[in-house]
Coordinates of C-alpha atoms and ligand atoms in Angstrom, one line a residue:
X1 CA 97.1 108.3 83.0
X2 CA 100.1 109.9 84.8
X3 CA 102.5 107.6 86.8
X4 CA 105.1 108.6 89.3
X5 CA 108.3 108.4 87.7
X6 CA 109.6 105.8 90.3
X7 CA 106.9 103.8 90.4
X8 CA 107.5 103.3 86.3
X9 CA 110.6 102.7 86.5
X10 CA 110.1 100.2 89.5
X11 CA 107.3 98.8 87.8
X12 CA 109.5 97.9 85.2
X13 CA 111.5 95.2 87.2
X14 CA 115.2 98.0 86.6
X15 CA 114.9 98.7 90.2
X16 CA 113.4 98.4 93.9
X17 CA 111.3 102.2 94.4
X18 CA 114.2 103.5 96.6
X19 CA 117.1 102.7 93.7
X20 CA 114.8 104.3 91.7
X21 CA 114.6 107.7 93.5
X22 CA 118.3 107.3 94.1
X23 CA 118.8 106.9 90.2
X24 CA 116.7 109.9 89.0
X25 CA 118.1 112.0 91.9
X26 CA 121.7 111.3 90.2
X27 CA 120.5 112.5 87.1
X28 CA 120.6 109.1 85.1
X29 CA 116.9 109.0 84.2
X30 CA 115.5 110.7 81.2
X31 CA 111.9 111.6 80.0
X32 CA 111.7 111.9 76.0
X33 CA 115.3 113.2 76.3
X34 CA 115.4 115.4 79.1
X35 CA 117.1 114.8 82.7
X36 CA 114.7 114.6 85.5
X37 CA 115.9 115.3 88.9
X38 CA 112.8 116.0 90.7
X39 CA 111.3 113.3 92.3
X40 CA 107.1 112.9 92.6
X41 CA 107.7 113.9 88.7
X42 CA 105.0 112.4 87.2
X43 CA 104.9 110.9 83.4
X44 CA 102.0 109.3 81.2
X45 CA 104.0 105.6 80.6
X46 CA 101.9 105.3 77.0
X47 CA 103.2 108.6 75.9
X48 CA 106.2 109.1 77.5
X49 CA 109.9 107.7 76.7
X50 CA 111.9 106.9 79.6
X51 CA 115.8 106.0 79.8
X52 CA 118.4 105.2 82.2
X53 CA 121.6 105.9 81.3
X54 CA 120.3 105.7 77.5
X55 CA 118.7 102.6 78.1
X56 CA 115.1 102.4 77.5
X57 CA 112.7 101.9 80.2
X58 CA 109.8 99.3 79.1
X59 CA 106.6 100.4 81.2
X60 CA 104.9 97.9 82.4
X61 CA 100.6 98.5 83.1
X62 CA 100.3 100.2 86.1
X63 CA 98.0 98.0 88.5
X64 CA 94.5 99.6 89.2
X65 CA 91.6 99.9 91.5
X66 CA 88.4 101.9 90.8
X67 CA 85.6 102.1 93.2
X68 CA 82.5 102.7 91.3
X69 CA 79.2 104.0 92.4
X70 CA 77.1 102.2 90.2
X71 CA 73.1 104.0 89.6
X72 CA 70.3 101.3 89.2
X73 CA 69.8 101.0 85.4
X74 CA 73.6 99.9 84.6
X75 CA 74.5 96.3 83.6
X76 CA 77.6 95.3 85.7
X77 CA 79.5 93.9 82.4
X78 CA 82.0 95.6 80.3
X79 CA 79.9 95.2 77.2
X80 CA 76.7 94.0 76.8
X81 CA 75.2 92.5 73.5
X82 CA 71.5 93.5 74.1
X83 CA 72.9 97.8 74.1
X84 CA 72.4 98.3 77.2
X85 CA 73.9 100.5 79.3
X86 CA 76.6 99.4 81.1
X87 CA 79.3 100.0 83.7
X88 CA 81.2 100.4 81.0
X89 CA 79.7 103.8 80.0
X90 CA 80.9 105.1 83.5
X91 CA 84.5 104.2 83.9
X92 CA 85.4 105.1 80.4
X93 CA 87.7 108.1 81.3
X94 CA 89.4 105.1 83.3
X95 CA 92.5 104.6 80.6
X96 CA 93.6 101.1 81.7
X97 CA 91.4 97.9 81.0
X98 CA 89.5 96.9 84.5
X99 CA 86.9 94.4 84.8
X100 CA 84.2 94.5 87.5
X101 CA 84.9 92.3 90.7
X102 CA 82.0 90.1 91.4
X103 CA 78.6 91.8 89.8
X104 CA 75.6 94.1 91.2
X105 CA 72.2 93.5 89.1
X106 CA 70.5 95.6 86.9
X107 CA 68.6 97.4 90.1
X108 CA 71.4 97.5 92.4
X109 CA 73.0 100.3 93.7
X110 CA 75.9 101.0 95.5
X111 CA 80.0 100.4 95.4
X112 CA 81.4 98.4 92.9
X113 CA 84.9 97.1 92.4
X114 CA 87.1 97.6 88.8
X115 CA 90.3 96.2 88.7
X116 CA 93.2 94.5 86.7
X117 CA 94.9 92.6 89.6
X118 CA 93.2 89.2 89.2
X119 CA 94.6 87.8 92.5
X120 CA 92.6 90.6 94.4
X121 CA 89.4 89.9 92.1
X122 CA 89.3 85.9 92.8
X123 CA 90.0 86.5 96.0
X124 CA 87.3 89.3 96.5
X125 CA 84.9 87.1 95.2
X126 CA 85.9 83.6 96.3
X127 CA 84.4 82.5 99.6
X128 CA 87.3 80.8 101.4
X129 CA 88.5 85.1 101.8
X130 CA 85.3 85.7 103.6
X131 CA 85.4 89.2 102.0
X132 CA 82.1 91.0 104.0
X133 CA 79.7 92.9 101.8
X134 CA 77.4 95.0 103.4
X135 CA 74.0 96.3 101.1
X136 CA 71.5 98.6 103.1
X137 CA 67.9 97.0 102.0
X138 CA 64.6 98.3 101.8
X139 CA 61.9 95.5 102.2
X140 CA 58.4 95.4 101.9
X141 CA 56.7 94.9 105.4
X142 CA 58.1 94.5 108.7
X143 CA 61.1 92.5 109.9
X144 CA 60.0 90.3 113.2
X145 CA 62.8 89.7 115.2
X146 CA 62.1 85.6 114.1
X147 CA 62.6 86.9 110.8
X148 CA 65.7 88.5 111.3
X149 CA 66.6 85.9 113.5
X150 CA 66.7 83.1 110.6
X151 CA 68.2 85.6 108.0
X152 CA 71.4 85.5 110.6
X153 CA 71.2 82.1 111.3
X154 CA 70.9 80.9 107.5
X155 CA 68.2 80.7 104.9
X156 CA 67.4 77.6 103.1
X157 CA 67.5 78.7 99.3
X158 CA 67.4 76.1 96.8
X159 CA 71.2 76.2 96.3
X160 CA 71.7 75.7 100.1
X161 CA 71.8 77.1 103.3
X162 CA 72.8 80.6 103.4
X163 CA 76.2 81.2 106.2
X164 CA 75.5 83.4 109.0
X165 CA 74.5 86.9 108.0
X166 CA 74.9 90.4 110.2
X167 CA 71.2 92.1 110.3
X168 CA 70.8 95.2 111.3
X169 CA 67.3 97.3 111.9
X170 CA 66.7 100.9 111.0
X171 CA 64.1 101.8 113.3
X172 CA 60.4 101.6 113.8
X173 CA 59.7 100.4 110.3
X174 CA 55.7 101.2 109.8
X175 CA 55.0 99.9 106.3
X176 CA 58.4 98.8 105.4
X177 CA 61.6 98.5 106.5
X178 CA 65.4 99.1 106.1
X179 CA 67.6 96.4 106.9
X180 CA 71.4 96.8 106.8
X181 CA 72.7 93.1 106.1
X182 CA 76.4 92.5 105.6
X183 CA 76.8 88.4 104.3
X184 CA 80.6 87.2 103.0
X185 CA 78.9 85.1 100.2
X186 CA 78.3 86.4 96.7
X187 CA 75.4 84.0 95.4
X188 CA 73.1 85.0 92.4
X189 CA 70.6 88.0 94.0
X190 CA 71.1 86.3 97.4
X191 CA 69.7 89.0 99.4
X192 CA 66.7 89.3 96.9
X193 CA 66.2 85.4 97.5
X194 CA 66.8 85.6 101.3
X195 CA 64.3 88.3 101.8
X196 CA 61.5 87.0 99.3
X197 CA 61.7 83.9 101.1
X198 CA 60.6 85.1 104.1
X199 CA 57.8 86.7 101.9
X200 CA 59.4 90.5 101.9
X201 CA 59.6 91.8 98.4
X202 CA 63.1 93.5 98.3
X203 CA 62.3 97.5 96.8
X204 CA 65.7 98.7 96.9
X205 CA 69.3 97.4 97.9
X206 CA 72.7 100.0 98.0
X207 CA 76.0 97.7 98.7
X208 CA 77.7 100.2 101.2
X209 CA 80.7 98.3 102.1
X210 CA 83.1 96.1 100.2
X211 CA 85.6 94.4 101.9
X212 CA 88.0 96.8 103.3
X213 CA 85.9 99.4 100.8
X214 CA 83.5 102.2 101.8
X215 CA 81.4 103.5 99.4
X216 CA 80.8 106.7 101.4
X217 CA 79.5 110.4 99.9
X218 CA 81.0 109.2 96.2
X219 CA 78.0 110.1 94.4
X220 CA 76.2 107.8 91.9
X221 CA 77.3 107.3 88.6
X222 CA 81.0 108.4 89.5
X223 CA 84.2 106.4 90.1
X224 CA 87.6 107.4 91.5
X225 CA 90.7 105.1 92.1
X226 CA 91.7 103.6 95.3
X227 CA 93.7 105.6 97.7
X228 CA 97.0 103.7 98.6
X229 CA 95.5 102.5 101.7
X230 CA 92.5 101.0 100.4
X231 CA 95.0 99.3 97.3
X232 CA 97.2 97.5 99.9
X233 CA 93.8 96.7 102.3
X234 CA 92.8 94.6 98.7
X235 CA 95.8 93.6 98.2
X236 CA 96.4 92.1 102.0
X237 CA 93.2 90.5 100.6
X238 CA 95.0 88.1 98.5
X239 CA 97.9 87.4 101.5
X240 CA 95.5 86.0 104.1
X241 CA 96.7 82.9 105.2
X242 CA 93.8 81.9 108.0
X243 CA 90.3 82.4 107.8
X244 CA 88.8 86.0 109.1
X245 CA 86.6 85.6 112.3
X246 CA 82.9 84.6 111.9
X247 CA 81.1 87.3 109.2
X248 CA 79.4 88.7 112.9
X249 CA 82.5 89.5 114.9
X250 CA 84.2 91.4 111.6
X251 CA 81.0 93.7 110.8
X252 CA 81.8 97.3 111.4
X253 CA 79.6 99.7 113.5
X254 CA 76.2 99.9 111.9
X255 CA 74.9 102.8 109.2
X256 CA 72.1 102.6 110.2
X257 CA 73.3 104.4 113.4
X258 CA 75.5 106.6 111.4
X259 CA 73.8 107.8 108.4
X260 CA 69.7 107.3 109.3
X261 CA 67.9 110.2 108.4
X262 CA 65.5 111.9 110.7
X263 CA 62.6 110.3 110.2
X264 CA 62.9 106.5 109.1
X265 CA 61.2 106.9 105.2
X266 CA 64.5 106.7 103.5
X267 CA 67.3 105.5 102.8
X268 CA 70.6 106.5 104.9
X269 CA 73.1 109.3 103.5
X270 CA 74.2 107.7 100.6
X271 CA 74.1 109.5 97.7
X272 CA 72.0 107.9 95.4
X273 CA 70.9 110.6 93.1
X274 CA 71.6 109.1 89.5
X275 CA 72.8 110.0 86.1
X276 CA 69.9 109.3 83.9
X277 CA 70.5 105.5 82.5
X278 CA 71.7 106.7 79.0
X279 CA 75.0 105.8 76.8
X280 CA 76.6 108.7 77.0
X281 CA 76.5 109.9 80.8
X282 CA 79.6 109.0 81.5
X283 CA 81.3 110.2 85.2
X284 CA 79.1 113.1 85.2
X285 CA 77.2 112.6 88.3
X286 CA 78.7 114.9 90.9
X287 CA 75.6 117.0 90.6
X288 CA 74.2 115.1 93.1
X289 CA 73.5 116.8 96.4
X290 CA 74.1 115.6 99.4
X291 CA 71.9 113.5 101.1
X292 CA 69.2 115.9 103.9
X293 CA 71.3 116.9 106.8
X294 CA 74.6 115.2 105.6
X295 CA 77.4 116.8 107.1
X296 CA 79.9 116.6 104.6
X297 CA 81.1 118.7 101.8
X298 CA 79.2 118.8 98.8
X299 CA 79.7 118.7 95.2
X300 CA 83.0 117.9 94.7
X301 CA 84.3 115.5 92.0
X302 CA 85.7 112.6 93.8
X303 CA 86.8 111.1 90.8
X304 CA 90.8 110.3 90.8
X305 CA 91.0 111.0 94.3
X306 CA 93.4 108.6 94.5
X307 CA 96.3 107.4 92.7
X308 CA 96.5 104.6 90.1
X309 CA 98.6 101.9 91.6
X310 CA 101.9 100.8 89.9
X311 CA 102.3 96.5 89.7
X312 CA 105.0 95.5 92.0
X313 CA 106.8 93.1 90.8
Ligands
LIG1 N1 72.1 90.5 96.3 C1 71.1 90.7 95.3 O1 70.1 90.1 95.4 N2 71.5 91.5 94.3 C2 72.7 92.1 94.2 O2 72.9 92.8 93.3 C3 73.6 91.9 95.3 C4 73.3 91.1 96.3

């Protein structure tokens, strides 16, 4: 994975980003033996030799974020025992070990965290952060306005009351209906167990939103790292020192608005079409198309559209 130059050698504790610059604008910094005077120069850190002033450089991991687009038919687990195909299988061009942040089941679609900051993962995941996730859902039946009424107020499941929920409606639903609920909890297939206990049979949920994370036209089945604004959104994550406002007052302007198709038989523009669930398709899925009538450019690779982020520190 190639590194800034700076950001390896401040990774490495020598010096704050700005010395660095400084020092490999002054021509004491060498890469396997060469001066480097250019700065943005980028270097692999597991390949690479770096010195200043003849002194090696000792690289330290760079810190990374990968926002997944994970197909239904992928296990959200670096390795599974049973052979199954896993997440694994679709981040493997990612060179750095990451671990999923929180877990999407088996027939779950939609935007999934990989990381190796652990701070940002605990604190993804861990409710006292309040970290919204919004899934768009497609439920059997039709959503009364009681119904959607109690899923905001709280459900009783048999761990406990759910906390209050953000519900949105797409539409006249005739036989069933898309719901776009965003919930700060992370409980075992809570919104499978919130609908089914209002009797609605949940037939397909896509998380859309995570935290400060947007899932937007990546297609399924490909992954690309955090831009630098999304890493230091997660990373203000971990820095919160009072509680966000109530999971209502923080959800965004609905998708449902946004990204409905024409008529309401669908899901929203998000791409969904999916690798087929095997071992080896690995990153391959910009294939997909766009969504009908999305706007937005299609077909290009999103992957590494960002940069990995160097640890601070
Ligand atoms: N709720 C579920 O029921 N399943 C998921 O994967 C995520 C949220």
């Amino acid at each position: 994975m190639m590194v800034r130059l700076q950001k390896v050698i401040a990774a490495s504790g020598i010096a704050s980003r700005r010395a660095a610059e400084t020092m490999i604008r002054d021509g004491h910094v060498t890469v396997n033996g060469k001066v480097v005077r250019v700065l943005g120069t980028c270097i692999d850190p597991s390949k690479d030799h770096v010195k200043i002033d003849g002194r090696h450089v000792q690289p330290s991991e760079p810190e990374v974020f990968v926002l997944l687009h994970k197909p239904l038919g992928y296990v959200t687990t670096m390795d599974d025992p049973y052979g199954r195909p896993t997440i694994a299988d679709l981040v493997a061009k990612v060179k750095v070990r990451v671990f999923p942040v929180g877990r999407l089941d088996y027939d779950t679609e939609g935007l999934l965290l990989l990381t190796n900051n652990g701070n940002v993962a605990q604190a993804c995941v861990h409710p006292r952060y309040h970290v919204p996730k919004t899934y768009l859902v497609k439920v059997s039946g039709v959503c009364t306005e009681e119904e959607i009424q109690n899923l905001e107020d709280g459900i009783a499941l048999d761990d406990g009351m759910t906390a209050p929920a953000v519900i949105r409606k797409s539409g006249k639903a005739k036989a069933n209906s898309w719901l776009e609920i965003t919930i700060h909890e992370g409980r075992k297939h809570q919104i499978k167990r919130m609908l089914e206990a209002l009797g609605h049979r949940v037939m397909r949920i896509i998380r859309i939103r995570f935290g400060p994370l947007d899932l937007g036209d990546l297609p399924a089945g490909v992954s690309r790292f955090a831009t630098d604004v999304e890493a230091n959104a997660l990373r203000g994550i971990v820095h919160r020192t009072t509680k966000p406002r109530n999971v209502r007052a923080q959800a965004p302007r609905s998708d449902l608005q946004s990204l409905r198709p024409a008529r309401d038989t669908g899901p929203p523009r998000v791409r969904t079409t999916s690798p087929p669930a095997k071992k080896d398709s690995r990153s391959k899925g910009s294939k997909a198309r766009p969504a009908p009538g999305s706007a937005r450019r299609p077909g290009r690779v999103v992957k590494g559209r960002g940069r990995p982020q160097t640890r601070k520190g």
